[in-house]
Coordinates of C-alpha atoms in Angstrom, one line a residue:
M1 CA 10.2 28.4 -40.2
T2 CA 7.4 26.8 -42.2
K3 CA 6.9 30.0 -44.3
R4 CA 10.5 29.6 -45.6
L5 CA 9.8 26.2 -47.1
H6 CA 10.2 25.9 -50.9
P7 CA 7.0 26.6 -52.8
L8 CA 7.1 23.3 -54.7
S9 CA 7.2 21.2 -51.4
L10 CA 4.5 23.4 -49.9
M11 CA 2.3 23.0 -53.0
L12 CA 2.6 19.2 -52.9
F13 CA 2.0 19.2 -49.2
F14 CA -1.3 21.1 -49.5
L15 CA -2.4 19.0 -52.5
F16 CA -1.8 16.0 -50.2
T17 CA -3.7 17.4 -47.2
I18 CA -6.6 18.9 -49.3
L19 CA -7.3 16.3 -52.0
L20 CA -6.5 12.9 -50.4
P21 CA -8.9 13.0 -47.5
A22 CA -11.7 14.3 -49.8
F23 CA -11.3 11.2 -52.0
T24 CA -11.4 8.6 -49.3
G25 CA -15.1 9.1 -48.4
N26 CA -14.3 7.9 -44.9
P27 CA -15.8 9.9 -42.0
F28 CA -12.9 9.0 -39.7
F29 CA -10.4 10.4 -42.2
Y30 CA -12.5 13.6 -42.5
L31 CA -12.4 13.9 -38.7
I32 CA -8.6 13.5 -38.8
S33 CA -8.4 16.2 -41.5
I34 CA -10.4 18.6 -39.4
V35 CA -8.4 18.0 -36.2
T36 CA -5.0 18.3 -37.9
G37 CA -6.2 21.4 -39.8
L38 CA -7.3 23.1 -36.6
I39 CA -3.9 22.2 -34.9
M40 CA -2.1 23.7 -37.9
L41 CA -4.3 26.8 -37.7
F42 CA -3.5 27.3 -34.0
D43 CA 0.2 26.9 -34.8
T44 CA -0.1 29.4 -37.7
L45 CA -2.6 32.1 -36.7
P46 CA -3.5 33.8 -33.4
A47 CA -5.7 31.6 -31.2
I48 CA -8.4 34.3 -30.8
K49 CA -8.7 34.5 -34.6
V50 CA -9.1 30.8 -35.0
L51 CA -11.6 30.5 -32.1
K52 CA -13.8 33.3 -33.7
S53 CA -14.1 31.3 -36.9
I54 CA -15.1 28.0 -35.2
P55 CA -18.8 29.0 -34.8
G56 CA -19.0 29.7 -38.6
Y57 CA -17.7 26.2 -39.3
L58 CA -20.1 24.7 -36.8
L59 CA -23.0 26.5 -38.5
L60 CA -21.9 25.3 -41.9
F61 CA -21.7 21.8 -40.6
L62 CA -25.3 22.0 -39.2
L63 CA -26.7 23.5 -42.4
I64 CA -25.2 20.8 -44.7
S65 CA -26.2 18.0 -42.3
V66 CA -29.8 19.2 -42.0
F67 CA -30.4 20.1 -45.6
N68 CA -29.2 16.8 -47.1
P69 CA -32.1 14.6 -45.6
L70 CA -34.6 17.2 -46.8
F71 CA -33.6 16.6 -50.4
Y72 CA -32.4 13.0 -50.4
H73 CA -34.8 10.4 -49.0
D74 CA -33.0 7.1 -49.5
G75 CA -32.2 4.8 -46.6
N76 CA -33.9 2.2 -44.5
T77 CA -34.3 4.0 -41.1
V78 CA -37.1 6.5 -41.3
L79 CA -37.0 9.1 -38.6
F80 CA -40.2 11.0 -39.5
Y81 CA -42.2 12.5 -42.5
I82 CA -42.4 16.0 -43.7
N83 CA -45.1 16.7 -46.3
G84 CA -45.1 13.0 -47.1
K85 CA -41.3 12.9 -47.7
R86 CA -39.2 10.4 -45.7
I87 CA -36.5 11.8 -43.5
T88 CA -34.0 9.0 -43.0
L89 CA -31.1 8.5 -40.6
E90 CA -28.8 7.4 -43.4
A91 CA -29.4 10.6 -45.3
L92 CA -28.6 12.5 -42.1
Y93 CA -25.4 10.6 -41.7
Y94 CA -24.4 11.2 -45.3
G95 CA -25.0 14.9 -44.8
M96 CA -22.8 14.9 -41.7
N97 CA -20.1 13.1 -43.6
S98 CA -20.3 15.6 -46.5
A99 CA -20.2 18.5 -44.1
A100 CA -17.1 17.1 -42.4
M101 CA -15.4 16.8 -45.8
V102 CA -16.3 20.4 -46.7
I103 CA -15.0 21.8 -43.4
G104 CA -11.8 19.8 -43.6
V105 CA -11.1 21.2 -47.1
L106 CA -12.0 24.8 -46.0
L107 CA -9.6 24.6 -43.1
W108 CA -6.7 23.4 -45.2
C109 CA -7.5 25.9 -48.0
R110 CA -7.4 28.7 -45.3
L111 CA -3.9 27.5 -44.4
L112 CA -3.0 27.4 -48.1
T113 CA -3.9 31.1 -48.6
H114 CA -1.8 32.0 -45.6
Y115 CA 1.3 30.2 -46.7
F116 CA 1.2 31.0 -50.4
T117 CA 2.2 34.5 -50.8
S118 CA 2.4 36.3 -54.2
D119 CA 6.1 35.7 -54.5
K120 CA 5.7 31.9 -54.1
I121 CA 2.9 31.9 -56.8
M122 CA 5.1 33.9 -59.1
Y123 CA 7.9 31.4 -58.5
L124 CA 5.7 28.3 -59.3
F125 CA 3.8 29.6 -62.3
G126 CA 6.0 32.4 -63.6
T127 CA 8.2 30.2 -65.6
F128 CA 5.7 28.5 -67.9
S129 CA 2.7 30.8 -67.5
P130 CA 3.6 34.3 -66.4
K131 CA 0.2 35.8 -67.2
T132 CA -1.6 33.2 -65.0
A133 CA 0.9 33.9 -62.2
V134 CA 0.3 37.6 -62.4
I135 CA -3.5 37.2 -62.4
I136 CA -3.5 34.8 -59.4
S137 CA -1.1 37.0 -57.4
M138 CA -3.1 40.1 -58.2
I139 CA -6.3 38.4 -57.1
L140 CA -4.8 37.3 -53.8
R141 CA -3.5 40.9 -53.2
L142 CA -6.5 42.9 -54.5
V143 CA -9.4 41.1 -52.9
P144 CA -8.3 41.8 -49.3
M145 CA -7.3 45.4 -50.3
Y146 CA -10.8 46.0 -51.8
R147 CA -12.5 44.6 -48.7
E148 CA -10.4 46.9 -46.5
H149 CA -11.2 49.9 -48.8
I150 CA -14.9 49.3 -48.6
S151 CA -14.7 49.0 -44.9
T152 CA -12.8 52.3 -44.7
Y153 CA -15.2 54.0 -47.0
R154 CA -18.2 52.8 -45.0
N155 CA -16.7 53.9 -41.7
T156 CA -15.8 57.4 -43.1
Q157 CA -19.4 57.9 -44.3
K158 CA -20.7 56.9 -40.8
L159 CA -18.4 59.4 -39.2
L160 CA -19.6 62.2 -41.5
G161 CA -23.2 61.3 -40.9
I162 CA -23.9 60.4 -44.5
Y163 CA -24.5 56.7 -43.9
G164 CA -26.6 55.8 -40.9
E165 CA -28.3 52.8 -39.3
G166 CA -31.9 53.9 -40.1
T167 CA -34.6 52.0 -41.9
L168 CA -34.0 49.2 -44.3
I169 CA -34.5 51.6 -47.3
E170 CA -32.0 54.0 -45.9
R171 CA -29.4 51.3 -45.3
I172 CA -29.8 50.0 -48.8
R173 CA -29.5 53.5 -50.2
G174 CA -26.3 54.0 -48.1
E175 CA -24.9 50.7 -49.4
F176 CA -25.5 51.8 -53.0
K177 CA -23.6 55.1 -52.3
I178 CA -20.7 53.1 -50.9
F179 CA -20.7 50.8 -53.9
G180 CA -20.8 53.7 -56.3
G181 CA -17.8 55.4 -54.6
F182 CA -15.9 52.2 -54.4
L183 CA -16.6 51.5 -58.1
S184 CA -15.2 54.9 -59.1
W185 CA -12.1 54.3 -57.1
L186 CA -11.8 50.7 -58.5
L187 CA -11.8 52.0 -62.1
E188 CA -9.3 54.7 -61.4
H189 CA -7.0 52.2 -59.5
S190 CA -7.3 49.7 -62.4
M191 CA -6.2 52.4 -64.9
T192 CA -3.3 53.4 -62.6
T193 CA -2.2 49.8 -62.3
S194 CA -2.3 49.3 -66.1
D195 CA -0.3 52.4 -66.8
S196 CA 2.3 51.3 -64.1
M197 CA 2.7 47.9 -65.7
T198 CA 3.0 49.4 -69.2
A199 CA 5.6 51.8 -68.0
R200 CA 7.7 49.0 -66.4
G201 CA 7.7 47.1 -69.7
Y202 CA 5.3 44.3 -68.8
G203 CA 4.6 42.2 -71.8
A204 CA 7.3 43.8 -74.0
S205 CA 9.6 40.7 -73.8
R206 CA 10.1 37.5 -71.9
R207 CA 10.6 38.3 -68.2
K208 CA 12.9 36.6 -65.8
A209 CA 12.0 36.5 -62.1
Y210 CA 14.5 36.8 -59.3
S211 CA 13.9 34.4 -56.4
L212 CA 15.6 33.6 -53.1
F213 CA 14.0 30.2 -52.7
S214 CA 16.3 27.2 -52.5
F215 CA 15.6 23.5 -51.8
K216 CA 16.7 22.8 -48.2
P217 CA 16.9 19.5 -46.2
I218 CA 13.6 20.3 -44.5
D219 CA 12.0 20.5 -48.0
T220 CA 13.4 17.1 -48.9
L221 CA 12.1 15.7 -45.6
L222 CA 8.6 17.1 -46.2
L223 CA 8.5 16.0 -49.8
A224 CA 9.6 12.5 -48.9
A225 CA 6.9 12.3 -46.2
V226 CA 4.3 13.5 -48.7
I227 CA 5.3 11.0 -51.4
L228 CA 5.5 8.0 -49.0
S229 CA 2.2 8.8 -47.2
A230 CA 0.3 9.6 -50.4
G231 CA 1.5 6.4 -52.1
F232 CA 0.4 4.2 -49.2
I233 CA -2.9 6.0 -48.7
I234 CA -3.7 5.7 -52.5
Y235 CA -2.8 2.0 -52.3
S236 CA -5.1 1.5 -49.3
L237 CA -7.8 3.5 -51.2
I238 CA -7.5 1.2 -54.3
I239 CA -7.8 -2.0 -52.3
G240 CA -11.0 -0.7 -50.5
A241 CA -9.6 0.0 -47.0
F242 CA -11.7 3.1 -46.7
T243 CA -14.9 2.0 -48.4
T244 CA -18.0 3.4 -46.6
E245 CA -21.6 2.9 -47.6
F246 CA -24.6 5.0 -46.4
Y247 CA -27.4 3.6 -48.6
P248 CA -29.6 1.6 -48.0
A249 CA -27.8 1.2 -44.6
V250 CA -24.7 2.6 -43.0
V251 CA -21.7 0.3 -43.4
L252 CA -18.5 1.6 -42.0
P253 CA -15.1 0.1 -43.1
Q254 CA -13.4 -2.5 -41.0
L255 CA -10.6 -1.3 -38.8
S256 CA -7.7 -2.9 -40.7
A257 CA -4.0 -2.5 -40.2
K258 CA -3.7 -0.6 -43.6
A259 CA -6.4 1.9 -42.6
I260 CA -4.7 2.5 -39.2
A261 CA -1.3 2.9 -40.9
S262 CA -2.8 5.3 -43.4
A263 CA -4.3 7.4 -40.7
V264 CA -1.1 7.5 -38.7
L265 CA 1.0 8.5 -41.8
F266 CA -1.5 11.2 -42.7
I267 CA -1.4 12.7 -39.1
I268 CA 2.4 12.7 -39.1
T269 CA 2.7 14.2 -42.5
A270 CA 0.0 16.8 -41.9
L271 CA 1.5 17.9 -38.6
L272 CA 5.1 17.8 -39.9
P273 CA 5.3 21.6 -40.5
A274 CA 4.0 22.3 -37.0
M275 CA 6.7 19.8 -35.6
M276 CA 9.3 21.7 -37.6
D277 CA 8.2 25.0 -36.1
A278 CA 8.3 23.5 -32.6
I279 CA 11.8 22.1 -33.1
Y280 CA 12.9 25.5 -34.5
L281 CA 11.6 27.4 -31.5
I282 CA 13.3 24.9 -29.1
K283 CA 16.6 25.4 -30.9
C284 CA 16.2 29.2 -30.7
K285 CA 15.4 29.1 -27.0
T286 CA 18.3 26.7 -26.3
A287 CA 20.6 29.0 -28.2
D288 CA 19.4 32.1 -26.2
V289 CA 20.0 30.2 -22.9
S290 CA 23.5 29.2 -24.1
A291 CA 24.4 32.7 -25.1
K292 CA 23.3 34.1 -21.7
M293 CA 25.4 31.6 -19.9

């Protein structure tokens, strides 16, 4: 159901969920962004696939959190010294806050790449910048294809006994062979694609794209929720409802009515596509039961 949303409403929705939390600077808002992003991922992708990616996000969180106090030594609360450099609690908190922001953005960007197929990109950018639309859609298509081709080439060489798991030098030599074969295929594939586009008249005249997308009531609902929530959150941001300080001491924002209302609006808007999917599934099951009766 969510995949059938209009590209414009989807684009505004992801701009809302990716950019607004990042600009608040508030750790609680980052936490909300992570939780809602995970809920949307579980609603969109197989659970096993999402669970396998969680350790990677945890490792990234740990690395950013630990490395920040090693390079920034501001703050009043000194934990210990390393080579005469202060390691402060405030720098650690700031690193954790930055890590939470990065992970929230990565989760929502992963959802963005899942929902935005090449036809939606062509629809959005094809009118005023056809070349940009083609480049973006080709990147989204070719990068996974290239990764799959390298994996196939590596597995084939392993089966033939050409590429083994020997010493480090042998593995490096094998990877160079794989890269050389892949590069030859890549050049040939690029020439074939270029000839195909030329034969189909690409660039000869102004092209018109056919699209099945239409603005539906659910698109209007999503767009209205995004505009309302974004307006209120930006207003709260301007008046300082989310102001958080880490240096020289950690000062969290007060729990005001505007901050709570902003958080609730963000949660409802961010989870609205998942709610639409749930309602759609309930209607389908109800219809099946009615048909059997």
